[in-house]
PDB file of C-alpha atoms and ligand atoms in Angstrom:
ATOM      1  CA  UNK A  14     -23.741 130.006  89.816  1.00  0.00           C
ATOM      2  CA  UNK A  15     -23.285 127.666  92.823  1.00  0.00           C
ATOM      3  CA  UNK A  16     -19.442 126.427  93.803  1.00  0.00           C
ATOM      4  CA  UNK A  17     -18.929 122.466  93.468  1.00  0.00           C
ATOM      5  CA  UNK A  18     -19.656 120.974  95.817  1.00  0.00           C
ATOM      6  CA  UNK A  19     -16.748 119.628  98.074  1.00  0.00           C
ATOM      7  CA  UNK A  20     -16.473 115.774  99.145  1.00  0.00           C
ATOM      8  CA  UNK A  21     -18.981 115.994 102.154  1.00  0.00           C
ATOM      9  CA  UNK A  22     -17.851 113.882 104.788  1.00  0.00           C
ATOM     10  CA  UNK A  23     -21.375 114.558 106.673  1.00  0.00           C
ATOM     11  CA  UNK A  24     -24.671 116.680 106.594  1.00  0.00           C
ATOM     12  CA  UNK A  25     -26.321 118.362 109.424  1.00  0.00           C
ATOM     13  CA  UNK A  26     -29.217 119.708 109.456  1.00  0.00           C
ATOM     14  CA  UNK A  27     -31.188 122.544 111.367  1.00  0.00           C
ATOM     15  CA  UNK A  28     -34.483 121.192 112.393  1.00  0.00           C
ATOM     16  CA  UNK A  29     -37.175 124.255 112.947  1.00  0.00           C
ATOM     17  CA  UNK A  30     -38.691 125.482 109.526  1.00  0.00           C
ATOM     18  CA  UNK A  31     -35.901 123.125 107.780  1.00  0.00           C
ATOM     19  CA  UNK A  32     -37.159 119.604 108.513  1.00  0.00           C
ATOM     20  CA  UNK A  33     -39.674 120.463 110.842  1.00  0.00           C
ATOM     21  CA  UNK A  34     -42.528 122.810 109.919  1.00  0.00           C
ATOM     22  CA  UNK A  35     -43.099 125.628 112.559  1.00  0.00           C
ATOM     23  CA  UNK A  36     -46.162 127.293 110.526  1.00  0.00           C
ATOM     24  CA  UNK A  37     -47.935 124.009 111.452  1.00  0.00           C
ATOM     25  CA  UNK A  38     -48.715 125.906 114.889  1.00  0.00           C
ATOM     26  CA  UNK A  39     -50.680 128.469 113.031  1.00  0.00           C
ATOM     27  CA  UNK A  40     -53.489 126.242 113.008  1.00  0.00           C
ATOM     28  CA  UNK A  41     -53.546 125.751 116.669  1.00  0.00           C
ATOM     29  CA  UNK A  42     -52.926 128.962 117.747  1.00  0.00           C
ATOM     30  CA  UNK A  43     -55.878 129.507 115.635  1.00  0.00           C
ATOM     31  CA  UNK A  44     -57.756 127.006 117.424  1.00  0.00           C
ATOM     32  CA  UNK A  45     -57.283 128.947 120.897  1.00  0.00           C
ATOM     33  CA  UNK A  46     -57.215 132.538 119.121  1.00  0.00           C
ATOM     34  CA  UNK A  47     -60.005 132.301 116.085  1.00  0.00           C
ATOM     35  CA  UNK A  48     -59.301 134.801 114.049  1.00  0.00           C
ATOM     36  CA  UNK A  49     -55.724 135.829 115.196  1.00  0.00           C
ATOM     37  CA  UNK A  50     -53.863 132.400 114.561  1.00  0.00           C
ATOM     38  CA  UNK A  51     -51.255 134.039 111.598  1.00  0.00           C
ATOM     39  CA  UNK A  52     -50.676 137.145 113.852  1.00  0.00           C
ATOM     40  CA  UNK A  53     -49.850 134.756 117.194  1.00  0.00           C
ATOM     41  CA  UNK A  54     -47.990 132.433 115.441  1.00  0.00           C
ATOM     42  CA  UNK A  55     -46.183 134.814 113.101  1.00  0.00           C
ATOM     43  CA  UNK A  56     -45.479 137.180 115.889  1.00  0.00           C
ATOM     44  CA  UNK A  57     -44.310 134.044 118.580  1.00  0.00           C
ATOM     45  CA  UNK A  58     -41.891 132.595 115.722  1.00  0.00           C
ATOM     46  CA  UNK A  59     -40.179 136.801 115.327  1.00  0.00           C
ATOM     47  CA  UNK A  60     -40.177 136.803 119.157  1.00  0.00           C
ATOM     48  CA  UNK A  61     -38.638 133.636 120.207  1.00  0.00           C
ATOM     49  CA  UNK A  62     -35.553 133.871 117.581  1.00  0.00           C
ATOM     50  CA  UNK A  63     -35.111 137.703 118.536  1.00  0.00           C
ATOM     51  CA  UNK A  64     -35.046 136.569 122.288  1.00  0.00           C
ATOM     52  CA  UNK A  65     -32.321 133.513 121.350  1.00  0.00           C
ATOM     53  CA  UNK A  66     -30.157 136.318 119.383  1.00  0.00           C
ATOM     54  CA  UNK A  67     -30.329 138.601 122.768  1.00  0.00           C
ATOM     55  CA  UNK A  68     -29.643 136.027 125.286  1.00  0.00           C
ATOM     56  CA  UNK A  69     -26.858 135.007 123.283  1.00  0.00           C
ATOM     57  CA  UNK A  70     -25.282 138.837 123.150  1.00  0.00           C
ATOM     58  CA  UNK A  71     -26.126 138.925 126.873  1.00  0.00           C
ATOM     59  CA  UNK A  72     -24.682 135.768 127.250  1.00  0.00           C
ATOM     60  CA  UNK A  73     -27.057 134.270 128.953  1.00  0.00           C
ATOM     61  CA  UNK A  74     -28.729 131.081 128.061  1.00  0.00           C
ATOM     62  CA  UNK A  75     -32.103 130.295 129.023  1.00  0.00           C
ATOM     63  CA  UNK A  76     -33.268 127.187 127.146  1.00  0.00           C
ATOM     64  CA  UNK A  77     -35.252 127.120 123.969  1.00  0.00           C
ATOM     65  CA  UNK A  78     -38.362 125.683 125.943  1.00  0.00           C
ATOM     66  CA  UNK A  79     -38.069 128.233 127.914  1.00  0.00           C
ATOM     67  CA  UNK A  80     -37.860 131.174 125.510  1.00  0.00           C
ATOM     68  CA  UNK A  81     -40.728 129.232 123.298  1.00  0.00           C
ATOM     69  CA  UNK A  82     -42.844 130.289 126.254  1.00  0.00           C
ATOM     70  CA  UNK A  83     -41.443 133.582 126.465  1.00  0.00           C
ATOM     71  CA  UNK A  84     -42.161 134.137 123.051  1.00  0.00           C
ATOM     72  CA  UNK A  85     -45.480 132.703 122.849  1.00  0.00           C
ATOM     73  CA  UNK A  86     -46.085 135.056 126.066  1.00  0.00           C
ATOM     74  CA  UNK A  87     -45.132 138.183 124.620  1.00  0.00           C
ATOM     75  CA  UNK A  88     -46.916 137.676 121.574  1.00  0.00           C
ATOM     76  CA  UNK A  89     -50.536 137.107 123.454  1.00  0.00           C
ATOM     77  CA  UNK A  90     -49.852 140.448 125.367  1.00  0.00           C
ATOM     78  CA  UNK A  91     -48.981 142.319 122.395  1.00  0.00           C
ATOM     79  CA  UNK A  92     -51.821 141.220 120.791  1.00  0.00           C
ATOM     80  CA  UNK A  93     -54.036 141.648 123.808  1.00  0.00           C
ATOM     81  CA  UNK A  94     -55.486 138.078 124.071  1.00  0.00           C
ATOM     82  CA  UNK A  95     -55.925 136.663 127.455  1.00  0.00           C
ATOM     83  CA  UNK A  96     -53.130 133.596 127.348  1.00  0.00           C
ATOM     84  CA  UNK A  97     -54.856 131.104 130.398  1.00  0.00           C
ATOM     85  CA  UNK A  98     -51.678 128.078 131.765  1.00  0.00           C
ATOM     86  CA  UNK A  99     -53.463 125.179 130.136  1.00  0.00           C
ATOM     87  CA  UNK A 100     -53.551 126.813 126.490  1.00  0.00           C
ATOM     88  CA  UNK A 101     -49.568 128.125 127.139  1.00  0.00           C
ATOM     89  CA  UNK A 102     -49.359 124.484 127.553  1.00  0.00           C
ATOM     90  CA  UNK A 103     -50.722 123.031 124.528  1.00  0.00           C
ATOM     91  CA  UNK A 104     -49.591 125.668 122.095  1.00  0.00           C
ATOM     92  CA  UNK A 105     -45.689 125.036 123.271  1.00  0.00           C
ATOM     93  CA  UNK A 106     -46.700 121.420 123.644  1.00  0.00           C
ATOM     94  CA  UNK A 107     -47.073 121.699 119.327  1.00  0.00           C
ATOM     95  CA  UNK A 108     -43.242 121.714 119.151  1.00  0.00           C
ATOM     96  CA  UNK A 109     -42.995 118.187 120.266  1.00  0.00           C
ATOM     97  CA  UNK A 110     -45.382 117.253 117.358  1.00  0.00           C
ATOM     98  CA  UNK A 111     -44.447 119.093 114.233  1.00  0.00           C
ATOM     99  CA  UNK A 112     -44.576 117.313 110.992  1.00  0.00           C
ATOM    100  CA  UNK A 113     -41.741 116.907 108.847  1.00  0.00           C
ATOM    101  CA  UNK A 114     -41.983 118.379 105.697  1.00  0.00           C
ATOM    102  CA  UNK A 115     -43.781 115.722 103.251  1.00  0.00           C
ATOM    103  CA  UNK A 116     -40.416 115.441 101.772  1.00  0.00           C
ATOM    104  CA  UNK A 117     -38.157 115.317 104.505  1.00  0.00           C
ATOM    105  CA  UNK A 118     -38.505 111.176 105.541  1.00  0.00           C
ATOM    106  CA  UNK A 119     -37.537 110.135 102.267  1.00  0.00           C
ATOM    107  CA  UNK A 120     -34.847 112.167 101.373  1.00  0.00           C
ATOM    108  CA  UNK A 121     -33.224 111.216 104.814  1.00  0.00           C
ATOM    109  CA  UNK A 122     -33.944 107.855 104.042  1.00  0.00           C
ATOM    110  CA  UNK A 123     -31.874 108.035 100.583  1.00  0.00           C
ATOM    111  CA  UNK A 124     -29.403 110.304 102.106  1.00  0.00           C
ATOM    112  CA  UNK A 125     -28.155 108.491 105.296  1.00  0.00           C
ATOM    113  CA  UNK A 126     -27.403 105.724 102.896  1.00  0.00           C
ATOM    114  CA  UNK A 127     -24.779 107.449 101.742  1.00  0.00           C
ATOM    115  CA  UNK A 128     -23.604 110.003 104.472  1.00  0.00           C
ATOM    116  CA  UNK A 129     -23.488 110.403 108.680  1.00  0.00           C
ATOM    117  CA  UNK A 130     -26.444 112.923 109.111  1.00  0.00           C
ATOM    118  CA  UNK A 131     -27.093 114.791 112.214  1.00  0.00           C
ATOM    119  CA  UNK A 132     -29.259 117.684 113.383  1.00  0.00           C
ATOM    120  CA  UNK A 133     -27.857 120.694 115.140  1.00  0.00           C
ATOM    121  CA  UNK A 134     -30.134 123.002 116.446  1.00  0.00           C
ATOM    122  CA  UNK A 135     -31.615 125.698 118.948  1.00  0.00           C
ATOM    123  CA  UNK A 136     -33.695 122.945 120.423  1.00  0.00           C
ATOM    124  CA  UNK A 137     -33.283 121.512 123.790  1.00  0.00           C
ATOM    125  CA  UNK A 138     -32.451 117.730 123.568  1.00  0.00           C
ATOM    126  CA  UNK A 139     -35.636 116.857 125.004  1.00  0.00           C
ATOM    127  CA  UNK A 140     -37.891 118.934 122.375  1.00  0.00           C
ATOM    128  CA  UNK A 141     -35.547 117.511 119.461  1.00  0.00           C
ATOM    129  CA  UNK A 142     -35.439 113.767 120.189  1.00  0.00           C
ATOM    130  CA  UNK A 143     -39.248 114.355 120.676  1.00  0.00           C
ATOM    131  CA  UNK A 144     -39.901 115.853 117.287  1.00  0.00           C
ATOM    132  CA  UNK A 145     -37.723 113.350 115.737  1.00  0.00           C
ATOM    133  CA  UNK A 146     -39.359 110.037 117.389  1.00  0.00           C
ATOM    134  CA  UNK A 147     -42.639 111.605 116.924  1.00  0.00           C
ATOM    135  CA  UNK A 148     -41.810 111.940 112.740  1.00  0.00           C
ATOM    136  CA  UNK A 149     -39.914 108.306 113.350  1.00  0.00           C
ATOM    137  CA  UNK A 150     -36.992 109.576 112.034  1.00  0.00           C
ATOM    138  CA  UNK A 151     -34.835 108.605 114.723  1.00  0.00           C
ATOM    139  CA  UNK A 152     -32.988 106.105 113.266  1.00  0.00           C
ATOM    140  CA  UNK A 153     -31.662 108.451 110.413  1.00  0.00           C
ATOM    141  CA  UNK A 154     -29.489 110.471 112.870  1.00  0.00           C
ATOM    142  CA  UNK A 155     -25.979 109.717 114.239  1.00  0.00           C
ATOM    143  CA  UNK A 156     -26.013 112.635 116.250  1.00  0.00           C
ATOM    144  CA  UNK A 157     -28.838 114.933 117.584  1.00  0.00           C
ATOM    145  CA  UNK A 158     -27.184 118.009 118.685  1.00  0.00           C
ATOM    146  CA  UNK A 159     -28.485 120.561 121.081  1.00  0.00           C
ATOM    147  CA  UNK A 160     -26.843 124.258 121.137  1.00  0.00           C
ATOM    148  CA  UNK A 161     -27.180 123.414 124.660  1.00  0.00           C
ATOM    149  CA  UNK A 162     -24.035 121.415 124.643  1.00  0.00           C
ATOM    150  CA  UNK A 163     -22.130 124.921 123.564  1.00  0.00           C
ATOM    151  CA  UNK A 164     -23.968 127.006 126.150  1.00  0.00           C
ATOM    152  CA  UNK A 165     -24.906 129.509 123.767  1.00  0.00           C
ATOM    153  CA  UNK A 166     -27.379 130.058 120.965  1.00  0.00           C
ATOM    154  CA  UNK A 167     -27.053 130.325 116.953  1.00  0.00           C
ATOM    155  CA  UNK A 168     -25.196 131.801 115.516  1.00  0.00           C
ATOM    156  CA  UNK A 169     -22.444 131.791 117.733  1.00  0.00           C
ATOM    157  CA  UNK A 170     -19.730 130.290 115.979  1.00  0.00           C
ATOM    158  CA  UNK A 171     -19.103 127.755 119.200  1.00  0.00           C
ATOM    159  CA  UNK A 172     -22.545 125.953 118.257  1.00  0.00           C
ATOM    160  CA  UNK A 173     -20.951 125.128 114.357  1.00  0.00           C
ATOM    161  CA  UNK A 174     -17.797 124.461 116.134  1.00  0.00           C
ATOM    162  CA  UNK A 175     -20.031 121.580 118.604  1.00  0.00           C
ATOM    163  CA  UNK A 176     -20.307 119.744 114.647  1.00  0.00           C
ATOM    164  CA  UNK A 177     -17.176 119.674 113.955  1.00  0.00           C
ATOM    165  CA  UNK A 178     -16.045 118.135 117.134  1.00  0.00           C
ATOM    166  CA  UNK A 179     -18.765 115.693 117.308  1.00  0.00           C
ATOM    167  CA  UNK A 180     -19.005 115.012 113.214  1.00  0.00           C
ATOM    168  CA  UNK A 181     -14.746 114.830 113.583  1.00  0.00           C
ATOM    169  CA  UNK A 182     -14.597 115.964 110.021  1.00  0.00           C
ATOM    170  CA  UNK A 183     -12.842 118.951 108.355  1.00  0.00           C
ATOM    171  CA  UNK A 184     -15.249 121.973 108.384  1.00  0.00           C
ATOM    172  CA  UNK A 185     -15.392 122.809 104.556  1.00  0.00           C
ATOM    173  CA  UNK A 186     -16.521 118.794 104.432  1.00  0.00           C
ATOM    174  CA  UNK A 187     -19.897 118.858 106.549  1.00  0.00           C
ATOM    175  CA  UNK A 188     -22.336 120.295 104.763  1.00  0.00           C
ATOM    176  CA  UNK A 189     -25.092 122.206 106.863  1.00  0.00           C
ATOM    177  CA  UNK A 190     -28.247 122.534 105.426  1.00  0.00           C
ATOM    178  CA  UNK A 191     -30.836 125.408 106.734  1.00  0.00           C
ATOM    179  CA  UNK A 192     -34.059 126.995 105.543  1.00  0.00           C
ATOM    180  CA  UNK A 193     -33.447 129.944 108.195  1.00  0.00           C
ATOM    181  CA  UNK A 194     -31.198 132.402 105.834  1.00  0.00           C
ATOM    182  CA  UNK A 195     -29.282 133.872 109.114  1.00  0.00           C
ATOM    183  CA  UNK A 196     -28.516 130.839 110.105  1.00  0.00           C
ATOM    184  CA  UNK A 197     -26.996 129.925 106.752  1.00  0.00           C
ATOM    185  CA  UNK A 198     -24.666 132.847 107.045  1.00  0.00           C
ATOM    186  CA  UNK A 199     -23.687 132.038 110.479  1.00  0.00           C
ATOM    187  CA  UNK A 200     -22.850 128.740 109.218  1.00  0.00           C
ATOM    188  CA  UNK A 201     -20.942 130.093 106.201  1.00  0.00           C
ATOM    189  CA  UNK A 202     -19.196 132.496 108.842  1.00  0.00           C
ATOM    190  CA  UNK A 203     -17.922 130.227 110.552  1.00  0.00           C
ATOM    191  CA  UNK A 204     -16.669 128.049 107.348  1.00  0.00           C
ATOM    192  CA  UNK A 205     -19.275 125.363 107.095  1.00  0.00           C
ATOM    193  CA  UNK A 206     -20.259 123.903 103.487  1.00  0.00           C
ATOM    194  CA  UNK A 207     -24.108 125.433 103.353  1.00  0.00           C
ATOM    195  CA  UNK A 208     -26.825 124.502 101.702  1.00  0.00           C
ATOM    196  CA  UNK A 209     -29.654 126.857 101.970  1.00  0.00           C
ATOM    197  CA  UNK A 210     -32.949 125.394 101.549  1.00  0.00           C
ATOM    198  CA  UNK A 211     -35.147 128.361 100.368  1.00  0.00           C
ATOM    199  CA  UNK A 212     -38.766 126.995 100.709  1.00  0.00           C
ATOM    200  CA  UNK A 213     -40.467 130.362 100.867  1.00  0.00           C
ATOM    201  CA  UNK A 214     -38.791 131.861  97.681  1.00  0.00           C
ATOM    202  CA  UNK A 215     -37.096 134.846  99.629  1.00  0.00           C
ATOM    203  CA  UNK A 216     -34.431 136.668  99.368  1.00  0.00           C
ATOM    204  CA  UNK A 217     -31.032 136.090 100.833  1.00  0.00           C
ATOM    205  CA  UNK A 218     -30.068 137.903 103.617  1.00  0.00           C
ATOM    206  CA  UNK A 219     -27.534 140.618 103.270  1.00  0.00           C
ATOM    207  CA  UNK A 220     -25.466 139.919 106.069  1.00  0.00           C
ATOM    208  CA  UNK A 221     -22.099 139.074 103.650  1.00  0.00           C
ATOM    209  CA  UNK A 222     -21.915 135.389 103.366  1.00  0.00           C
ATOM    210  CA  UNK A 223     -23.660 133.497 100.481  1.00  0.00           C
ATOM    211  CA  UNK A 224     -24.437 130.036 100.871  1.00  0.00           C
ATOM    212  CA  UNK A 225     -22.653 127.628  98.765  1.00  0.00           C
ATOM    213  CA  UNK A 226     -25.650 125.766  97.486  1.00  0.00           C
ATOM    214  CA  UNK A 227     -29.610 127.415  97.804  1.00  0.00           C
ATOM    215  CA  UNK A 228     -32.043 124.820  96.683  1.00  0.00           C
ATOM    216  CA  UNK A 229     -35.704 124.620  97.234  1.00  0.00           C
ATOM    217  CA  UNK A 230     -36.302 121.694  98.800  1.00  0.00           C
ATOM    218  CA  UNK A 231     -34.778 118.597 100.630  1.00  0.00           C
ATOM    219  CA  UNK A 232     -34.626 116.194  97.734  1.00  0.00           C
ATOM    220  CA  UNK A 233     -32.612 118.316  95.650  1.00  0.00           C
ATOM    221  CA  UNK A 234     -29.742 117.603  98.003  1.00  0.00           C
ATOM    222  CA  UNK A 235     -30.032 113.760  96.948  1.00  0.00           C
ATOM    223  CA  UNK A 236     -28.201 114.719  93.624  1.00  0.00           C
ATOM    224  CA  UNK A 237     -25.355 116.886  95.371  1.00  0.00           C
ATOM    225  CA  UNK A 238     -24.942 114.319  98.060  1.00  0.00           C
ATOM    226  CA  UNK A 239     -24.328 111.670  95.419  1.00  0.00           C
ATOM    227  CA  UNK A 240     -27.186 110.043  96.935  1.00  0.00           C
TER     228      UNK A 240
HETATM  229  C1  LAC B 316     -33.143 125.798 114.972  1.00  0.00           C
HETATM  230  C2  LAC B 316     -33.836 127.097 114.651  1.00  0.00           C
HETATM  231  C3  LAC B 316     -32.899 128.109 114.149  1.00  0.00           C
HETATM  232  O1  LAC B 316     -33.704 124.705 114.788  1.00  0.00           O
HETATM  233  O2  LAC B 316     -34.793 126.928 113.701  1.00  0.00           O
HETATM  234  O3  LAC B 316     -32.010 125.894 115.438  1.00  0.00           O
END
């Protein structure tokens, strides 16, 4: 049975494979790999969070553009398909053009009526305000936050911590809403309010933090916002 839900003061939001659909590159890794677009893209996704998880125990931090490539690299030589500069380029140029999920602009719509929203993510700057104007969503954000800003990648508790200075509200009051279940934990770690969006019906991670709230898409949040 889910907790009440506190008086959110603000939402924030993780952007890939919560707003933003990531399996959308399937079909163009498909495009330059017939035949192998699931295993690429399935394989890239698995290889560029591992490598943001490492760099982040290393404490290193290379961008996400740059580990996107890394990633997408990898994959191609694991799967031993020839990966030529000008494909590289297109195939990492699909993160600037992801489609929301069909849900996604119309819940924000109803839901930045009633609260500050704000995204908070791996993303560089540049690849978020990109995938944001491209959906023209823009306007629905106070804040588009970069892990960049905290010099380390999720989920470090400093990146949750970048919300809470930036969103100036109480962390039990900003609700952060994720469809990547380790991410959820590391927000529920760290004290956030989550809201796990479980679009692919699996199970939660056993890592020892529940979310508060798992719902299966966007527009059930409406309802909880008081939207
Ligand atoms: C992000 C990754 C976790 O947007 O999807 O931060």
């Amino acid at each position: 049975m889910a907790a009440a839900s506190p008086n959110l003061a603000a939402l924030v939001f993780d952007a890939y494979g919560t707003l933003y659909d990531v399996t959308a590159v399937a079909a163009r890794c498909a495009h330059h790999f017939p035949g192998n677009g699931p295993a690429v893209s399935g394989l890239w996704r698995q290889k560029q969070l591992e490598y943001s998880w490492l760099n982040a125990l290393m404490e290193r931090h290379p961008d996400f553009w740059r580990l996107t490539e890394e990633g997408l690299r990898f994959a191609c030589s694991a799967l031993g398909l020839p990966l030529s500069d000008a494909a590289a380029a297109d195939l990492i140029g699909e993160y600037l053009k992801l489609s929301a999920y069909p849900e996604v602009p119309g819940a924000l719509e109803r839901l930045s009526r009633k609260l500050p929203l704000a995204i908070l993510s791996n993303g560089t700057r540049t690849m978020l305000e990109g995938v944001t104007r491209h959906n023209g969503l823009t306007e629905r954000f106070r804040h588009i936050l970069s892990v960049d800003e905290a010099g380390v990648f999720k989920p470090a508790p400093r990146v949750y911590q970048l919300a809470v200075e930036r969103l100036g509200a109480p962390k039990e009051r900003i609700g952060f809403v994720s469809t990547n279940a380790w991410d959820a934990a590391g927000a529920k770690s760290f004290g956030l309010h989550v809201i796990w969006i479980n679009r692919f019906k699996r199970p939660r991670e056993r890592l020892g933090y529940e979310p508060d709230r798992e719902i299966h898409t966007l527009d059930e949040l409406i309802p909880i916002a008081g939207a």
